[in-house]
Coordinates of C-alpha atoms in Angstrom, one line a residue:
M207 CA 57.6 66.8 170.6
N208 CA 54.9 67.5 173.3
K209 CA 53.0 70.6 172.5
T210 CA 52.2 73.3 175.1
R211 CA 48.4 73.4 175.6
Y212 CA 46.9 76.9 175.9
A213 CA 43.4 78.2 176.7
I214 CA 42.4 81.8 176.3
V215 CA 40.1 83.7 178.5
G216 CA 38.7 86.9 176.9
T217 CA 38.0 86.7 173.1
G218 CA 37.8 90.5 172.3
G219 CA 40.1 92.4 170.0
R220 CA 43.4 91.5 171.7
A221 CA 42.9 87.7 171.8
E222 CA 43.4 87.1 168.0
F223 CA 46.9 88.5 168.4
F224 CA 47.7 85.4 170.4
Y225 CA 45.5 82.6 169.0
G226 CA 46.0 83.7 165.4
S227 CA 49.8 83.4 165.6
M228 CA 49.6 80.3 167.7
V229 CA 47.5 78.3 165.2
K230 CA 49.2 79.7 162.1
D231 CA 52.9 79.9 162.9
F232 CA 53.5 77.7 165.9
R233 CA 51.4 74.6 165.4
D234 CA 54.4 72.4 166.0
T235 CA 55.0 73.7 169.5
S236 CA 51.6 75.0 170.6
E237 CA 47.9 73.9 170.7
L238 CA 44.8 76.0 171.4
V239 CA 42.5 73.7 173.4
A240 CA 39.7 76.0 174.6
I241 CA 38.4 79.6 174.8
C242 CA 36.4 81.3 177.5
D243 CA 34.4 84.5 177.6
I244 CA 31.2 86.1 179.1
N245 CA 29.7 86.2 175.5
Q246 CA 28.9 83.1 173.5
T247 CA 28.3 85.0 170.3
R248 CA 31.9 86.4 170.5
M249 CA 33.3 82.9 171.1
N250 CA 31.3 81.6 168.1
F251 CA 32.8 84.3 166.0
T252 CA 36.2 83.3 167.2
N253 CA 35.6 79.7 166.2
D254 CA 34.4 80.9 162.8
L255 CA 37.7 82.9 162.4
L256 CA 39.7 79.9 163.5
A257 CA 38.1 77.8 160.7
T258 CA 37.9 80.3 157.9
K259 CA 40.9 82.5 158.4
Y260 CA 43.3 80.1 160.0
E261 CA 42.2 76.7 158.8
Y262 CA 42.1 75.4 162.4
H263 CA 39.5 73.3 164.0
A264 CA 36.8 74.8 166.3
V265 CA 37.7 74.5 170.0
P266 CA 35.4 74.0 173.0
T267 CA 33.9 77.2 174.4
Y268 CA 33.2 78.0 178.1
K269 CA 31.3 80.8 179.6
A270 CA 33.1 82.9 182.3
D271 CA 31.4 81.1 185.2
Q272 CA 32.8 77.8 183.7
F273 CA 36.4 78.9 183.8
E274 CA 37.4 76.3 186.4
D275 CA 35.5 73.6 184.5
M276 CA 37.5 74.5 181.4
I277 CA 40.8 74.0 183.2
R278 CA 39.7 70.7 184.8
Q279 CA 38.3 69.3 181.6
E280 CA 40.7 70.6 178.9
K281 CA 43.9 70.4 181.1
P282 CA 45.8 73.4 179.6
D283 CA 49.4 74.0 180.6
A284 CA 49.0 77.7 180.4
I285 CA 46.2 80.3 180.4
I286 CA 46.4 83.4 178.2
V287 CA 44.5 86.3 179.8
T288 CA 43.0 89.0 177.5
T289 CA 40.0 90.1 179.4
V290 CA 39.0 93.5 180.6
D291 CA 41.9 94.7 182.8
R292 CA 40.0 94.8 186.1
T293 CA 39.4 91.0 185.8
H294 CA 43.0 90.0 185.0
H295 CA 43.8 89.2 188.6
T296 CA 40.8 86.9 189.0
Y297 CA 41.8 84.6 186.2
I298 CA 45.5 84.9 186.8
I299 CA 45.1 83.8 190.5
R300 CA 42.6 81.0 189.9
A301 CA 44.5 79.6 187.0
M302 CA 47.7 79.4 189.1
E303 CA 45.8 77.8 192.0
L304 CA 44.6 75.1 189.5
G305 CA 48.1 74.4 188.4
C306 CA 48.5 76.5 185.3
D307 CA 51.2 79.0 184.3
V308 CA 49.8 82.3 183.0
I309 CA 50.5 84.7 180.2
S310 CA 48.8 88.0 180.7
E311 CA 48.2 90.9 178.4
K312 CA 49.4 94.2 179.8
P313 CA 48.6 95.7 182.3
M314 CA 49.0 92.9 184.7
T315 CA 46.2 94.5 186.8
V316 CA 44.8 97.9 187.7
D317 CA 45.6 98.7 191.4
E318 CA 47.9 97.9 194.3
E319 CA 45.5 95.6 196.1
K320 CA 45.0 93.4 193.1
C321 CA 48.7 93.5 192.4
Q322 CA 49.4 92.3 195.9
E323 CA 46.9 89.4 195.5
I324 CA 48.7 88.3 192.3
L325 CA 52.2 88.5 194.0
D326 CA 50.9 86.5 196.9
A327 CA 49.4 83.8 194.6
I328 CA 52.7 83.4 192.8
K329 CA 54.5 82.9 196.1
R330 CA 51.8 80.5 197.3
T331 CA 51.5 78.4 194.1
G332 CA 55.0 78.5 192.6
R333 CA 53.5 79.1 189.1
Q334 CA 54.9 81.4 186.5
L335 CA 53.4 84.6 185.2
R336 CA 54.6 86.4 182.1
V337 CA 53.4 89.8 181.0
T338 CA 53.5 90.6 177.2
F339 CA 55.4 93.8 176.6
N340 CA 55.8 93.8 172.9
Y341 CA 57.4 97.2 172.8
R342 CA 60.5 95.8 174.4
Y343 CA 61.0 93.6 171.3
A344 CA 60.7 96.4 168.7
P345 CA 64.2 96.8 167.2
H346 CA 64.4 100.5 167.8
N347 CA 63.4 100.1 171.5
T348 CA 65.9 97.2 171.9
K349 CA 68.6 99.4 170.4
I350 CA 68.1 102.0 173.1
R351 CA 68.6 99.3 175.7
E352 CA 71.8 98.2 173.8
L353 CA 73.2 101.8 173.6
I354 CA 72.7 102.4 177.3
M355 CA 74.0 98.9 178.3
D356 CA 77.1 99.6 176.2
G357 CA 77.8 102.9 178.0
T358 CA 77.3 105.0 174.9
I359 CA 76.1 108.0 177.0
G360 CA 77.5 107.0 180.3
D361 CA 75.3 107.0 183.4
V362 CA 71.8 108.0 182.6
H363 CA 70.6 111.0 184.7
S364 CA 67.3 112.0 183.1
V365 CA 64.7 110.9 180.5
H366 CA 62.0 113.0 178.8
F367 CA 59.3 110.8 177.3
E368 CA 56.4 112.2 175.3
W369 CA 53.8 109.9 174.0
L370 CA 51.2 111.1 171.5
L371 CA 47.9 109.4 170.8
N372 CA 46.0 110.7 167.8
T373 CA 42.4 111.4 167.1
E374 CA 41.8 107.9 165.8
H375 CA 43.7 105.6 168.1
G376 CA 43.6 107.9 171.1
A377 CA 39.9 108.5 170.7
D378 CA 39.3 104.8 170.7
Y379 CA 40.0 104.5 174.5
F380 CA 37.1 106.9 175.0
R381 CA 34.6 104.9 172.9
R382 CA 34.9 101.5 174.8
W383 CA 35.2 100.0 178.2
H384 CA 38.5 101.9 178.9
R385 CA 36.5 105.1 179.4
D386 CA 35.5 103.9 182.9
K387 CA 38.5 104.1 185.1
R388 CA 37.4 101.2 187.2
N389 CA 38.0 98.9 184.2
G390 CA 41.5 99.8 183.3
G391 CA 43.0 102.2 185.8
G392 CA 42.9 105.0 183.2
L393 CA 45.6 105.5 180.6
L394 CA 48.3 105.9 183.2
V395 CA 47.9 102.2 183.8
H396 CA 46.3 100.7 180.7
K397 CA 48.5 102.6 178.1
S398 CA 51.4 104.1 180.0
T399 CA 52.4 100.7 181.4
H400 CA 54.1 100.1 178.1
H401 CA 56.1 103.3 178.4
F402 CA 57.0 103.0 182.1
D403 CA 58.1 99.4 181.4
L404 CA 60.4 100.7 178.6
V405 CA 62.1 103.1 180.9
N406 CA 62.6 100.4 183.6
F407 CA 63.9 98.1 180.8
W408 CA 66.2 100.7 179.3
L409 CA 67.7 101.9 182.5
G410 CA 67.7 98.6 184.3
T411 CA 66.1 100.1 187.4
Q412 CA 62.8 100.5 189.2
P413 CA 60.6 103.5 190.2
E414 CA 61.0 105.0 193.6
T415 CA 58.8 108.1 193.8
V416 CA 56.0 109.3 191.5
F417 CA 54.1 112.6 191.2
A418 CA 51.4 113.2 188.6
M419 CA 48.9 115.7 187.4
G420 CA 46.1 115.1 184.8
D421 CA 42.6 115.7 183.8
L422 CA 39.9 115.2 181.2
M423 CA 40.4 118.3 179.0
F424 CA 39.3 117.4 175.5
Y425 CA 36.9 114.4 175.4
G426 CA 33.6 114.2 177.3
K427 CA 30.4 116.2 177.0
A428 CA 31.3 119.1 179.2
N429 CA 34.5 119.8 177.2
A430 CA 32.6 119.6 173.9
E431 CA 29.9 122.0 175.2
K432 CA 32.6 124.5 176.1
R433 CA 33.8 124.4 172.4
G434 CA 30.3 125.1 171.2
E435 CA 29.1 121.6 170.2
T436 CA 25.3 121.2 170.3
K437 CA 24.7 117.9 168.5
F438 CA 25.3 114.9 170.8
Y439 CA 24.6 111.2 170.5
Q440 CA 25.1 108.2 172.8
R441 CA 26.5 105.8 170.2
A442 CA 27.6 106.1 166.6
T443 CA 26.2 103.1 164.7
G444 CA 22.9 104.0 163.0
N445 CA 22.9 107.6 164.4
A446 CA 22.4 110.5 162.0
Y447 CA 24.5 112.9 164.1
A448 CA 27.4 110.6 164.0
K449 CA 27.6 110.4 160.2
E450 CA 29.6 113.7 160.0
D451 CA 31.6 113.2 163.2
P452 CA 35.3 112.3 162.5
F453 CA 35.5 110.8 165.9
A454 CA 32.6 108.3 165.3
L455 CA 33.2 104.5 164.9
H456 CA 30.5 102.8 162.8
L457 CA 30.5 99.1 163.7
D458 CA 28.3 98.1 160.8
S459 CA 30.9 99.3 158.3
N460 CA 33.6 96.8 159.4
E461 CA 32.8 93.1 159.2
H462 CA 35.3 92.2 161.9
L463 CA 34.0 94.8 164.4
K464 CA 30.4 93.9 163.5
G465 CA 31.0 90.2 164.2
L466 CA 33.0 90.7 167.3
Y467 CA 30.9 93.4 169.0
L468 CA 27.7 94.6 167.2
D469 CA 26.3 91.1 166.7
A470 CA 27.2 90.2 170.3
E471 CA 25.5 93.1 172.0
H472 CA 22.3 91.2 172.7
E473 CA 24.1 89.1 175.2
D474 CA 25.8 91.5 177.5
G475 CA 24.8 95.0 176.2
Y476 CA 28.4 96.1 175.6
Q477 CA 28.6 99.0 173.1
R478 CA 32.0 99.4 171.3
D479 CA 31.1 102.6 169.6
Q480 CA 30.1 105.1 172.3
S481 CA 30.5 108.8 171.7
V482 CA 33.8 110.2 172.9
F483 CA 31.9 113.4 173.7
G484 CA 29.3 111.8 175.9
D485 CA 28.8 111.6 179.6
G486 CA 30.3 108.8 181.8
I487 CA 34.0 109.2 181.0
S488 CA 36.1 109.0 184.1
I489 CA 39.6 108.7 182.7
E490 CA 42.0 111.5 181.9
D491 CA 43.2 112.5 178.4
T492 CA 46.0 114.9 179.4
M493 CA 48.7 113.7 181.8
G494 CA 52.1 114.7 183.1
V495 CA 54.2 112.5 185.4
M496 CA 57.6 112.8 187.2
V497 CA 59.4 109.8 188.5
R498 CA 62.6 109.3 190.5
Y499 CA 64.2 105.9 190.1
K500 CA 66.2 103.8 192.5
N501 CA 69.4 104.7 190.5
K502 CA 68.5 108.4 191.0
A503 CA 67.6 109.0 187.4
I504 CA 64.6 111.3 186.8
L505 CA 61.8 110.9 184.3
T506 CA 59.5 113.6 183.0
Y507 CA 56.6 112.0 181.0
S508 CA 53.6 113.3 179.2
L509 CA 50.6 111.5 177.5
N510 CA 48.0 113.3 175.4
A511 CA 45.2 111.4 173.7
Y512 CA 43.9 113.8 171.0
L513 CA 46.9 114.9 168.9
P514 CA 47.4 115.3 165.1
W515 CA 49.9 112.4 164.9
E516 CA 50.7 109.1 166.6
G517 CA 54.0 108.2 168.1
F518 CA 56.6 109.3 170.7
N519 CA 59.7 111.4 171.4
V520 CA 62.3 110.2 173.9
N521 CA 65.3 112.2 175.0
I522 CA 67.8 110.5 177.3
N523 CA 70.6 112.5 179.0
G524 CA 73.7 110.9 180.5
S525 CA 77.2 111.7 181.8
K526 CA 78.7 111.2 178.4
G527 CA 76.1 112.6 176.0
R528 CA 72.5 112.4 174.9
I529 CA 70.2 110.1 172.9
E530 CA 67.2 111.4 170.9
M531 CA 64.6 109.1 169.4
K532 CA 61.5 110.0 167.4
V533 CA 59.0 107.4 166.2
V534 CA 55.9 108.0 164.1
E535 CA 53.3 105.2 164.1
K536 CA 50.5 104.5 161.8
S537 CA 47.0 105.1 163.3
Y538 CA 44.7 102.2 163.9
V539 CA 41.5 101.1 165.6
N540 CA 41.9 98.0 167.7
A541 CA 40.4 94.9 165.9
G542 CA 39.5 97.1 163.0
G543 CA 42.1 95.8 160.6
E544 CA 45.1 93.5 160.3
K545 CA 47.1 92.8 163.4
A546 CA 50.3 93.7 161.6
D547 CA 49.0 97.3 161.2
E548 CA 48.7 97.9 164.9
G549 CA 51.5 100.2 166.0
A550 CA 53.2 99.8 162.6
L551 CA 55.8 102.5 161.9
K552 CA 55.8 105.4 159.4
S553 CA 59.3 106.6 160.5
K554 CA 61.9 106.1 163.2
S555 CA 65.2 107.7 164.0
I556 CA 67.8 107.6 166.8
T557 CA 70.5 110.2 167.1
V558 CA 73.4 110.0 169.5
F559 CA 75.0 113.3 170.7
P560 CA 78.4 112.5 172.3
M561 CA 79.6 115.0 174.8
F562 CA 82.7 116.1 172.8
A563 CA 82.1 114.7 169.3
A564 CA 79.9 115.1 166.4
P565 CA 76.3 113.6 166.6
Y566 CA 75.5 110.6 164.5
Q567 CA 72.5 108.6 163.3
V568 CA 72.2 105.1 164.7
E569 CA 71.6 102.4 162.1
L570 CA 68.3 100.6 162.8
E571 CA 67.0 97.2 161.9
E572 CA 63.8 97.2 159.8
G573 CA 61.3 95.3 161.9
V574 CA 58.4 93.5 160.2
G575 CA 55.0 93.3 161.8
G576 CA 52.9 95.1 164.4
H577 CA 54.2 97.5 167.0
G578 CA 57.4 98.4 165.1
G579 CA 58.3 94.8 164.4
G580 CA 58.1 93.8 168.1
D581 CA 55.0 91.6 167.8
P582 CA 56.5 88.7 165.8
V583 CA 59.6 88.6 168.0
L584 CA 57.5 88.5 171.2
L585 CA 55.2 85.8 169.8
K586 CA 58.2 83.6 168.8
D587 CA 59.6 84.1 172.3
I588 CA 56.3 82.9 173.8
F589 CA 55.3 80.1 171.5
D590 CA 58.7 78.8 170.4
K591 CA 61.8 77.8 172.3
P592 CA 63.3 81.1 173.7
S593 CA 66.8 81.9 172.6
D594 CA 69.5 83.4 174.7
D595 CA 68.7 87.1 175.0
R596 CA 71.4 89.5 176.1
F597 CA 68.7 92.1 176.7
N598 CA 66.4 90.1 178.9
R599 CA 63.3 91.2 177.1
A600 CA 60.9 88.5 178.5
A601 CA 59.0 90.3 181.2
S602 CA 58.3 88.5 184.5
H603 CA 55.6 89.3 187.1
V604 CA 58.1 91.6 188.8
D605 CA 58.5 93.6 185.5
G606 CA 54.7 93.6 185.1
A607 CA 54.2 94.9 188.7
M608 CA 56.9 97.6 188.4
S609 CA 55.4 98.9 185.2
I610 CA 51.9 99.3 186.6
L611 CA 53.0 100.5 190.0
T612 CA 54.3 103.7 188.3
G613 CA 50.8 104.3 186.9
I614 CA 49.0 103.2 190.0
A615 CA 51.2 105.6 192.1
G616 CA 50.4 108.3 189.5
N617 CA 46.7 107.7 190.0
I618 CA 47.1 108.0 193.8
S619 CA 49.0 111.2 193.2
L620 CA 46.3 112.6 191.0
R621 CA 43.8 112.0 193.8
T622 CA 45.9 113.3 196.7
G623 CA 48.2 115.9 195.0
Q624 CA 51.1 114.3 196.8
P625 CA 54.2 112.3 195.7
V626 CA 53.9 108.6 196.2
A627 CA 56.5 106.1 197.4
V628 CA 56.2 103.0 195.2
D629 CA 57.8 100.6 197.7
K630 CA 54.9 101.3 200.1
L631 CA 52.3 100.1 197.7
V632 CA 53.0 96.3 197.7
K633 CA 55.4 93.8 199.3
F634 CA 57.4 91.4 197.2

């Protein structure tokens, strides 16, 4: 059988999720032929991992300015994009122009202009783009889709969705490149794209109008000063003030983070362990959003990035009853441990409240692996022959666009104080 040839651009914390599974579990169907990054040290570390952890051969490395050379010389069938979010569109578009299909980590991109450029390139080249929404594949999230599809609560009229990021995982977005809104569109795009996609997926509809409010209310130097903090530092590793800070990340105490980031700093100056109470943070940590969908359903959504526990509450109200779901996730730091621990569950429950009958607990499948068991199912769907899927979990470029457009519209609303019509942002 001919193997699908893949190259990966961006070898930071998310890349191993793809290449590790590819070379370990799907060698019969898939082949990693090259990697590309702005940082040679990081690519060397990736090749060391391929050899020592996965018993795979080293692959050719290409710097970012050699991306086109990589495609011409290695002839991959598809490119996997796991770079900083603001550069996704660059690699997606050029890969398609050079004849490759693309698999992109979420979010597909960060604003409406770049989104339009991607949509235009797909139309121009005829290539395929897939966005990797692993939360769709988690058994408890798929179950919500099933309950709604089967008419368990009738027509859905409203959804309340509350996502909680805790002081370990939530803080991590304020230590690294995500803290600059230009890089990832803020959490309404980088993180909430997961959640907005789930609502689109569950309800089988698309956003119509978005209104949002939000601010930086906990992290950042000014907020810490208001609370009486007087000891500040720029980065944690090697800093005496950071030793007693529960929000600090010490790169030299974790071999993986050290090899991936600390040892690679001399090339590009990127610091993975910046203080969450420093200056220069331009993203929000407290957000509220309202969305009206094309089927007239209404979403009320909140995201807070500094809470005591990690997970989410979802309440879905319909013409025949109500669904309540609560999920508690284990905390983690990206690339700081095993991939199976990322988004792993502590507990989960779904309760159905019929209109005129007793409520009941829904029996849930026990998923294995990261993100509530969604990761292994997604990876099999990508690297193996996809099976018939009643729930249509594989996300296309349209799904990728519709998920980010909610957050992009939310960012516009934050700036203007006005509701935003999603259909006016891009043309399909």
